[in-house]
Amino acid sequence: MTDMRKQGAERHPRTAVVTGAGRGIGRAVALILAQRGLNVVVNYASSAEPAREVVAACEQCGVQALAVQADVADHNQAKALIESAVERFGSVDVLVNNAGITRDGLLVKMTPEDFEAVVRVNLEGTFNCLKHAGRQMLKQRAGAIVNIASIVGVVGNAGQVNYAASKAGVIGMTKTAAKELARRGVRVNAVAPGFIDTDMTRALSDKARTQLEQQVLLGRLGRPEDVAAAVAFLASDEAAYITGQVLCVDGGIAL
Ligand code: NAP
């Protein structure tokens, strides 16, 4: 980095938008980015109070933070989310598409509604934010996007045909966006977590959890912080020569 750019960076701290940042993996991502000096827009859908707590925790790191309610599956709300970041902080330098849901069921029993709901949030939600943040980053001629996929999108998982389709779609979208945006300084990568200990996996029975732990080469479920560290790396200048990649953070379960 030149001295001038260094000075510029000091005057204008970078800004990150993290979707679904009130709890789970998104919360851990917001906190690590704040610890690294980025202002953070903490998006939430329904967790208003937890999101406010994340904002307070980010501010304790000496950065500015803002909680913004938006359903990322709604194109206009996703657009407004990105616009609120630009209005408040002047740029969007990092986007982490983390918001996601599950509606599990076997293929032959899955309702069209459950299929559509998951694809709308996980895939369309990622597209909506990617599109609007990507446009802003093209103007800036700089930016880093990290999409949270899943190893389920890489290897599949019985009972998650909707989720697997959405996350495989996120991986395809990541590679395509990387090809479209690279020449203007915007990198797009994905992190594919394995089984991480959050609300999403807390519904697992003790038996299912023990079985899973036995399958993970590193012998435990992941922590949100394990995923957040990989996201922070891909969002940082240390990953300046990495784009279009999928980094599995899964304790080796998919090997
Ligand atoms: P989680 O604890 O269930 O949290 C999900 C987050 O997504 C919440 O913050 C929620 O916000 C937000 N969200 C859901 N629908 C939204 C919408 N329409 N608009 C905006 N935000 C929305 O899940 P998690 O485990 O942290 O998962 C985070 C991401 O990692 C997801 O994309 C998930 O698919 C992926 N992942 C998780 C695992 C795992 O094992 N946990 C593994 C692989 C991938 P509210 O609380 O405000 O509703």
PDB file of C-alpha atoms and ligand atoms in Angstrom, residues 19-27 43-48 50-51 69-74 77 81 97-102 120-122 125-126 148-152 163 166-167 191-202 221-222 224 227 249, ligand 1:
ATOM      1  CA  THR A  19     -26.309  -9.770   6.498  1.00  0.00           C
ATOM      2  CA  GLY A  20     -27.995 -11.755   9.270  1.00  0.00           C
ATOM      3  CA  ALA A  21     -25.499 -10.376  11.793  1.00  0.00           C
ATOM      4  CA  GLY A  22     -27.637 -10.430  14.955  1.00  0.00           C
ATOM      5  CA  ARG A  23     -26.660 -13.969  15.897  1.00  0.00           C
ATOM      6  CA  GLY A  24     -24.679 -17.060  14.916  1.00  0.00           C
ATOM      7  CA  ILE A  25     -21.993 -16.877  12.266  1.00  0.00           C
ATOM      8  CA  GLY A  26     -23.017 -13.377  11.134  1.00  0.00           C
ATOM      9  CA  ARG A  27     -22.546 -12.024  14.640  1.00  0.00           C
ATOM     10  CA  ASN A  43     -28.284  -6.364   9.143  1.00  0.00           C
ATOM     11  CA  TYR A  44     -31.075  -8.357  10.764  1.00  0.00           C
ATOM     12  CA  ALA A  45     -34.511  -9.607   9.767  1.00  0.00           C
ATOM     13  CA  SER A  46     -36.246 -10.125  13.132  1.00  0.00           C
ATOM     14  CA  SER A  47     -33.515 -10.080  15.849  1.00  0.00           C
ATOM     15  CA  ALA A  48     -33.651  -6.346  16.645  1.00  0.00           C
ATOM     16  CA  PRO A  50     -29.504  -8.958  19.501  1.00  0.00           C
ATOM     17  CA  ALA A  51     -28.520  -6.758  16.537  1.00  0.00           C
ATOM     18  CA  GLN A  69     -33.550  -4.176   9.468  1.00  0.00           C
ATOM     19  CA  ALA A  70     -34.007  -5.674   6.001  1.00  0.00           C
ATOM     20  CA  ASP A  71     -35.317  -8.889   4.531  1.00  0.00           C
ATOM     21  CA  VAL A  72     -32.571  -9.691   2.033  1.00  0.00           C
ATOM     22  CA  ALA A  73     -35.005 -11.790  -0.020  1.00  0.00           C
ATOM     23  CA  ASP A  74     -36.847  -8.572  -0.880  1.00  0.00           C
ATOM     24  CA  GLN A  77     -35.094  -3.914   1.044  1.00  0.00           C
ATOM     25  CA  LEU A  81     -29.685  -1.873   3.035  1.00  0.00           C
ATOM     26  CA  ASN A  97     -23.737 -12.478   2.439  1.00  0.00           C
ATOM     27  CA  ASN A  98     -24.451 -14.568   5.511  1.00  0.00           C
ATOM     28  CA  ALA A  99     -28.256 -14.525   5.982  1.00  0.00           C
ATOM     29  CA  GLY A 100     -29.674 -17.997   5.549  1.00  0.00           C
ATOM     30  CA  ILE A 101     -32.434 -20.385   6.573  1.00  0.00           C
ATOM     31  CA  THR A 102     -33.253 -24.103   6.453  1.00  0.00           C
ATOM     32  CA  ARG A 120     -35.515 -17.041  -1.862  1.00  0.00           C
ATOM     33  CA  VAL A 121     -33.487 -16.163   1.237  1.00  0.00           C
ATOM     34  CA  ASN A 122     -30.268 -18.078   0.573  1.00  0.00           C
ATOM     35  CA  GLY A 125     -31.035 -12.786  -0.976  1.00  0.00           C
ATOM     36  CA  THR A 126     -27.381 -13.264  -1.905  1.00  0.00           C
ATOM     37  CA  ILE A 148     -21.491 -17.933   2.986  1.00  0.00           C
ATOM     38  CA  ALA A 149     -22.218 -21.170   1.138  1.00  0.00           C
ATOM     39  CA  SER A 150     -22.103 -24.613   2.793  1.00  0.00           C
ATOM     40  CA  ILE A 151     -20.392 -27.948   2.266  1.00  0.00           C
ATOM     41  CA  VAL A 152     -23.953 -29.166   1.660  1.00  0.00           C
ATOM     42  CA  TYR A 163     -30.742 -25.933   0.992  1.00  0.00           C
ATOM     43  CA  SER A 166     -29.487 -22.799  -2.812  1.00  0.00           C
ATOM     44  CA  LYS A 167     -25.904 -23.187  -1.606  1.00  0.00           C
ATOM     45  CA  VAL A 191     -16.756 -19.806   2.549  1.00  0.00           C
ATOM     46  CA  ALA A 192     -18.377 -23.223   2.835  1.00  0.00           C
ATOM     47  CA  PRO A 193     -18.837 -24.109   6.504  1.00  0.00           C
ATOM     48  CA  GLY A 194     -19.393 -27.652   7.705  1.00  0.00           C
ATOM     49  CA  PHE A 195     -21.494 -28.149  10.843  1.00  0.00           C
ATOM     50  CA  ILE A 196     -21.217 -25.090  13.061  1.00  0.00           C
ATOM     51  CA  ASP A 197     -22.639 -24.800  16.571  1.00  0.00           C
ATOM     52  CA  THR A 198     -25.389 -22.166  16.109  1.00  0.00           C
ATOM     53  CA  ASP A 199     -29.192 -21.980  16.383  1.00  0.00           C
ATOM     54  CA  MET A 200     -29.301 -23.615  12.930  1.00  0.00           C
ATOM     55  CA  THR A 201     -27.730 -26.851  14.187  1.00  0.00           C
ATOM     56  CA  ARG A 202     -28.990 -26.756  17.796  1.00  0.00           C
ATOM     57  CA  LEU A 221     -18.449 -29.147  15.508  1.00  0.00           C
ATOM     58  CA  GLY A 222     -17.184 -25.780  14.297  1.00  0.00           C
ATOM     59  CA  PRO A 224     -18.899 -19.335  14.582  1.00  0.00           C
ATOM     60  CA  VAL A 227     -15.914 -19.378  10.087  1.00  0.00           C
ATOM     61  CA  VAL A 249     -14.260 -24.516   6.930  1.00  0.00           C
TER      62      VAL A 249
HETATM   63  P1  NAP B   1     -28.620 -18.862  12.397  1.00  0.00           P
HETATM   64  O1  NAP B   1     -27.968 -18.865  13.725  1.00  0.00           O
HETATM   65  O2  NAP B   1     -29.916 -19.571  12.202  1.00  0.00           O
HETATM   66  O3  NAP B   1     -28.758 -17.339  11.899  1.00  0.00           O
HETATM   67  C1  NAP B   1     -29.339 -17.041  10.670  1.00  0.00           C
HETATM   68  C2  NAP B   1     -29.207 -15.569  10.433  1.00  0.00           C
HETATM   69  O4  NAP B   1     -29.796 -15.264   9.155  1.00  0.00           O
HETATM   70  C3  NAP B   1     -29.936 -14.754  11.471  1.00  0.00           C
HETATM   71  O5  NAP B   1     -29.120 -13.683  11.827  1.00  0.00           O
HETATM   72  C4  NAP B   1     -31.175 -14.275  10.731  1.00  0.00           C
HETATM   73  O6  NAP B   1     -31.624 -12.999  11.139  1.00  0.00           O
HETATM   74  C5  NAP B   1     -30.656 -14.159   9.328  1.00  0.00           C
HETATM   75  N1  NAP B   1     -31.734 -14.183   8.350  1.00  0.00           N
HETATM   76  C6  NAP B   1     -32.580 -15.197   8.062  1.00  0.00           C
HETATM   77  N2  NAP B   1     -33.435 -14.835   7.096  1.00  0.00           N
HETATM   78  C7  NAP B   1     -33.117 -13.544   6.772  1.00  0.00           C
HETATM   79  C8  NAP B   1     -33.635 -12.620   5.840  1.00  0.00           C
HETATM   80  N3  NAP B   1     -34.670 -12.922   5.037  1.00  0.00           N
HETATM   81  N4  NAP B   1     -33.068 -11.379   5.756  1.00  0.00           N
HETATM   82  C9  NAP B   1     -32.027 -11.054   6.572  1.00  0.00           C
HETATM   83  N5  NAP B   1     -31.497 -11.897   7.478  1.00  0.00           N
HETATM   84  C10 NAP B   1     -32.040 -13.136   7.581  1.00  0.00           C
HETATM   85  O7  NAP B   1     -27.673 -19.465  11.291  1.00  0.00           O
HETATM   86  P2  NAP B   1     -26.085 -19.607  11.197  1.00  0.00           P
HETATM   87  O8  NAP B   1     -25.738 -20.995  11.536  1.00  0.00           O
HETATM   88  O9  NAP B   1     -25.404 -18.479  11.882  1.00  0.00           O
HETATM   89  O10 NAP B   1     -25.942 -19.492   9.609  1.00  0.00           O
HETATM   90  C11 NAP B   1     -25.403 -18.345   8.969  1.00  0.00           C
HETATM   91  C12 NAP B   1     -25.078 -18.720   7.528  1.00  0.00           C
HETATM   92  O11 NAP B   1     -24.162 -19.804   7.518  1.00  0.00           O
HETATM   93  C13 NAP B   1     -26.302 -19.198   6.730  1.00  0.00           C
HETATM   94  O12 NAP B   1     -26.206 -18.753   5.398  1.00  0.00           O
HETATM   95  C14 NAP B   1     -26.168 -20.693   6.783  1.00  0.00           C
HETATM   96  O13 NAP B   1     -26.813 -21.324   5.700  1.00  0.00           O
HETATM   97  C15 NAP B   1     -24.669 -20.850   6.721  1.00  0.00           C
HETATM   98  N6  NAP B   1     -24.180 -22.139   7.216  1.00  0.00           N
HETATM   99  C16 NAP B   1     -24.405 -22.525   8.503  1.00  0.00           C
HETATM  100  C17 NAP B   1     -23.942 -23.760   8.923  1.00  0.00           C
HETATM  101  C18 NAP B   1     -24.142 -24.269  10.323  1.00  0.00           C
HETATM  102  O14 NAP B   1     -23.831 -25.437  10.570  1.00  0.00           O
HETATM  103  N7  NAP B   1     -24.626 -23.481  11.262  1.00  0.00           N
HETATM  104  C19 NAP B   1     -23.254 -24.584   8.024  1.00  0.00           C
HETATM  105  C20 NAP B   1     -23.050 -24.149   6.733  1.00  0.00           C
HETATM  106  C21 NAP B   1     -23.514 -22.916   6.336  1.00  0.00           C
HETATM  107  P3  NAP B   1     -32.768 -12.805  12.270  1.00  0.00           P
HETATM  108  O15 NAP B   1     -32.257 -13.455  13.516  1.00  0.00           O
HETATM  109  O16 NAP B   1     -32.893 -11.331  12.381  1.00  0.00           O
HETATM  110  O17 NAP B   1     -34.001 -13.465  11.747  1.00  0.00           O
END
